[in-house]
Amino acid sequence: ADGYYEYTTNECVYSTSDYSDMVYLRSLSFNKDVFVQFNSTVGKFVGLTELGVMNAERLNKDQAILHQIKAEVDRFCRHNAQIWDPSVRDKA
């Protein structure tokens, strides 16, 4: 029963049909507490705990990681929204 639980969530948040306000959020959690988060509006990782601050500093120094995750707004969010959004809006 003892152990640790780590997971990542990816969210795309938007309210306009042209996706101009789309924000990509990636949250890293440990034992149900979010410790670091990337927000595409901010453009970098932000630490929410002491562990998160250390990880955010390390991740923000890696330009390859930042470049890749900044592209997720188009690759992951807009791409999937264009596929799924029309079917959801048609049902409303």
PDB file of C-alpha atoms in Angstrom:
ATOM      1  CA  ALA A   1       0.000   0.000   0.000  1.00  0.00           C
ATOM      2  CA  ASP A   2       2.957   2.319   0.489  1.00  0.00           C
ATOM      3  CA  GLY A   3       4.338   3.993  -2.600  1.00  0.00           C
ATOM      4  CA  TYR A   4       4.567   7.133  -4.644  1.00  0.00           C
ATOM      5  CA  TYR A   5       2.294   8.423  -7.358  1.00  0.00           C
ATOM      6  CA  GLU A   6       3.612  10.676 -10.138  1.00  0.00           C
ATOM      7  CA  TYR A   7       1.679  11.804 -13.201  1.00  0.00           C
ATOM      8  CA  THR A   8       1.442  14.487 -15.867  1.00  0.00           C
ATOM      9  CA  THR A   9      -1.677  16.201 -17.188  1.00  0.00           C
ATOM     10  CA  ASN A  10      -2.018  18.121 -20.453  1.00  0.00           C
ATOM     11  CA  GLU A  11      -4.813  20.647 -20.854  1.00  0.00           C
ATOM     12  CA  CYS A  12      -5.954  22.896 -23.665  1.00  0.00           C
ATOM     13  CA  VAL A  13      -8.076  25.812 -22.535  1.00  0.00           C
ATOM     14  CA  TYR A  14      -9.908  28.103 -24.958  1.00  0.00           C
ATOM     15  CA  SER A  15     -13.248  29.819 -25.417  1.00  0.00           C
ATOM     16  CA  THR A  16     -13.264  31.142 -28.990  1.00  0.00           C
ATOM     17  CA  SER A  17     -14.056  29.185 -32.135  1.00  0.00           C
ATOM     18  CA  ASP A  18     -10.929  30.492 -33.889  1.00  0.00           C
ATOM     19  CA  TYR A  19      -8.715  29.232 -31.003  1.00  0.00           C
ATOM     20  CA  SER A  20      -6.966  32.597 -30.734  1.00  0.00           C
ATOM     21  CA  ASP A  21      -7.075  32.465 -26.927  1.00  0.00           C
ATOM     22  CA  MET A  22      -5.849  28.858 -26.647  1.00  0.00           C
ATOM     23  CA  VAL A  23      -3.556  28.097 -23.711  1.00  0.00           C
ATOM     24  CA  TYR A  24      -1.616  24.868 -23.233  1.00  0.00           C
ATOM     25  CA  LEU A  25      -0.969  23.717 -19.668  1.00  0.00           C
ATOM     26  CA  ARG A  26       1.242  20.799 -18.648  1.00  0.00           C
ATOM     27  CA  SER A  27       1.180  19.987 -14.949  1.00  0.00           C
ATOM     28  CA  LEU A  28       3.522  17.548 -13.208  1.00  0.00           C
ATOM     29  CA  SER A  29       2.194  16.079  -9.968  1.00  0.00           C
ATOM     30  CA  PHE A  30       3.654  14.009  -7.170  1.00  0.00           C
ATOM     31  CA  ASN A  31       1.321  12.321  -4.675  1.00  0.00           C
ATOM     32  CA  LYS A  32      -1.614  14.429  -5.932  1.00  0.00           C
ATOM     33  CA  ASP A  33       0.204  17.765  -5.520  1.00  0.00           C
ATOM     34  CA  VAL A  34       1.110  19.784  -8.624  1.00  0.00           C
ATOM     35  CA  PHE A  35       4.748  20.768  -8.180  1.00  0.00           C
ATOM     36  CA  VAL A  36       5.604  22.318 -11.568  1.00  0.00           C
ATOM     37  CA  GLN A  37       3.518  23.637 -14.453  1.00  0.00           C
ATOM     38  CA  PHE A  38       4.163  24.894 -17.970  1.00  0.00           C
ATOM     39  CA  ASN A  39       1.795  27.587 -19.209  1.00  0.00           C
ATOM     40  CA  SER A  40       2.064  28.551 -22.884  1.00  0.00           C
ATOM     41  CA  THR A  41       1.008  32.114 -22.079  1.00  0.00           C
ATOM     42  CA  VAL A  42       3.930  32.479 -19.673  1.00  0.00           C
ATOM     43  CA  GLY A  43       6.218  30.488 -21.987  1.00  0.00           C
ATOM     44  CA  LYS A  44       8.151  28.686 -19.281  1.00  0.00           C
ATOM     45  CA  PHE A  45       7.878  26.242 -16.400  1.00  0.00           C
ATOM     46  CA  VAL A  46       6.819  27.623 -13.029  1.00  0.00           C
ATOM     47  CA  GLY A  47       7.591  25.841  -9.772  1.00  0.00           C
ATOM     48  CA  LEU A  48       4.751  25.665  -7.254  1.00  0.00           C
ATOM     49  CA  THR A  49       6.684  23.930  -4.467  1.00  0.00           C
ATOM     50  CA  GLU A  50      10.327  23.769  -3.403  1.00  0.00           C
ATOM     51  CA  LEU A  51      10.751  20.637  -5.543  1.00  0.00           C
ATOM     52  CA  GLY A  52       8.941  22.389  -8.388  1.00  0.00           C
ATOM     53  CA  VAL A  53      11.169  25.468  -8.288  1.00  0.00           C
ATOM     54  CA  MET A  54      14.259  23.264  -8.628  1.00  0.00           C
ATOM     55  CA  ASN A  55      12.724  21.352 -11.535  1.00  0.00           C
ATOM     56  CA  ALA A  56      11.438  24.514 -13.234  1.00  0.00           C
ATOM     57  CA  GLU A  57      14.911  26.072 -13.140  1.00  0.00           C
ATOM     58  CA  ARG A  58      16.422  22.916 -14.669  1.00  0.00           C
ATOM     59  CA  LEU A  59      13.723  22.602 -17.363  1.00  0.00           C
ATOM     60  CA  ASN A  60      13.832  26.299 -18.291  1.00  0.00           C
ATOM     61  CA  LYS A  61      17.587  26.079 -18.961  1.00  0.00           C
ATOM     62  CA  ASP A  62      17.030  23.392 -21.612  1.00  0.00           C
ATOM     63  CA  GLN A  63      16.140  25.272 -24.804  1.00  0.00           C
ATOM     64  CA  ALA A  64      15.278  22.050 -26.654  1.00  0.00           C
ATOM     65  CA  ILE A  65      12.608  21.166 -24.081  1.00  0.00           C
ATOM     66  CA  LEU A  66      11.200  24.710 -24.096  1.00  0.00           C
ATOM     67  CA  HIS A  67      11.074  24.802 -27.896  1.00  0.00           C
ATOM     68  CA  GLN A  68       9.322  21.441 -28.032  1.00  0.00           C
ATOM     69  CA  ILE A  69       6.744  22.217 -25.362  1.00  0.00           C
ATOM     70  CA  LYS A  70       5.939  25.652 -26.795  1.00  0.00           C
ATOM     71  CA  ALA A  71       5.014  23.889 -30.046  1.00  0.00           C
ATOM     72  CA  GLU A  72       2.404  21.794 -28.207  1.00  0.00           C
ATOM     73  CA  VAL A  73      -0.166  24.598 -28.547  1.00  0.00           C
ATOM     74  CA  ASP A  74      -0.283  23.947 -32.293  1.00  0.00           C
ATOM     75  CA  ARG A  75       0.683  20.271 -32.416  1.00  0.00           C
ATOM     76  CA  PHE A  76      -1.502  19.002 -29.579  1.00  0.00           C
ATOM     77  CA  CYS A  77      -4.147  21.627 -28.765  1.00  0.00           C
ATOM     78  CA  ARG A  78      -5.147  23.230 -32.050  1.00  0.00           C
ATOM     79  CA  HIS A  79      -4.764  19.979 -33.964  1.00  0.00           C
ATOM     80  CA  ASN A  80      -7.107  18.060 -31.647  1.00  0.00           C
ATOM     81  CA  ALA A  81      -9.519  20.962 -31.236  1.00  0.00           C
ATOM     82  CA  GLN A  82      -9.952  21.159 -35.011  1.00  0.00           C
ATOM     83  CA  ILE A  83     -10.821  17.452 -35.052  1.00  0.00           C
ATOM     84  CA  TRP A  84     -13.088  17.234 -32.004  1.00  0.00           C
ATOM     85  CA  ASP A  85     -14.559  20.712 -31.610  1.00  0.00           C
ATOM     86  CA  PRO A  86     -16.919  20.618 -34.618  1.00  0.00           C
ATOM     87  CA  SER A  87     -18.638  17.463 -33.383  1.00  0.00           C
ATOM     88  CA  VAL A  88     -19.045  18.927 -29.893  1.00  0.00           C
ATOM     89  CA  ARG A  89     -20.371  22.257 -31.157  1.00  0.00           C
ATOM     90  CA  ASP A  90     -22.828  20.488 -33.482  1.00  0.00           C
ATOM     91  CA  LYS A  91     -24.375  18.730 -30.452  1.00  0.00           C
ATOM     92  CA  ALA A  92     -24.852  21.910 -28.422  1.00  0.00           C
TER      93      ALA A  92
END
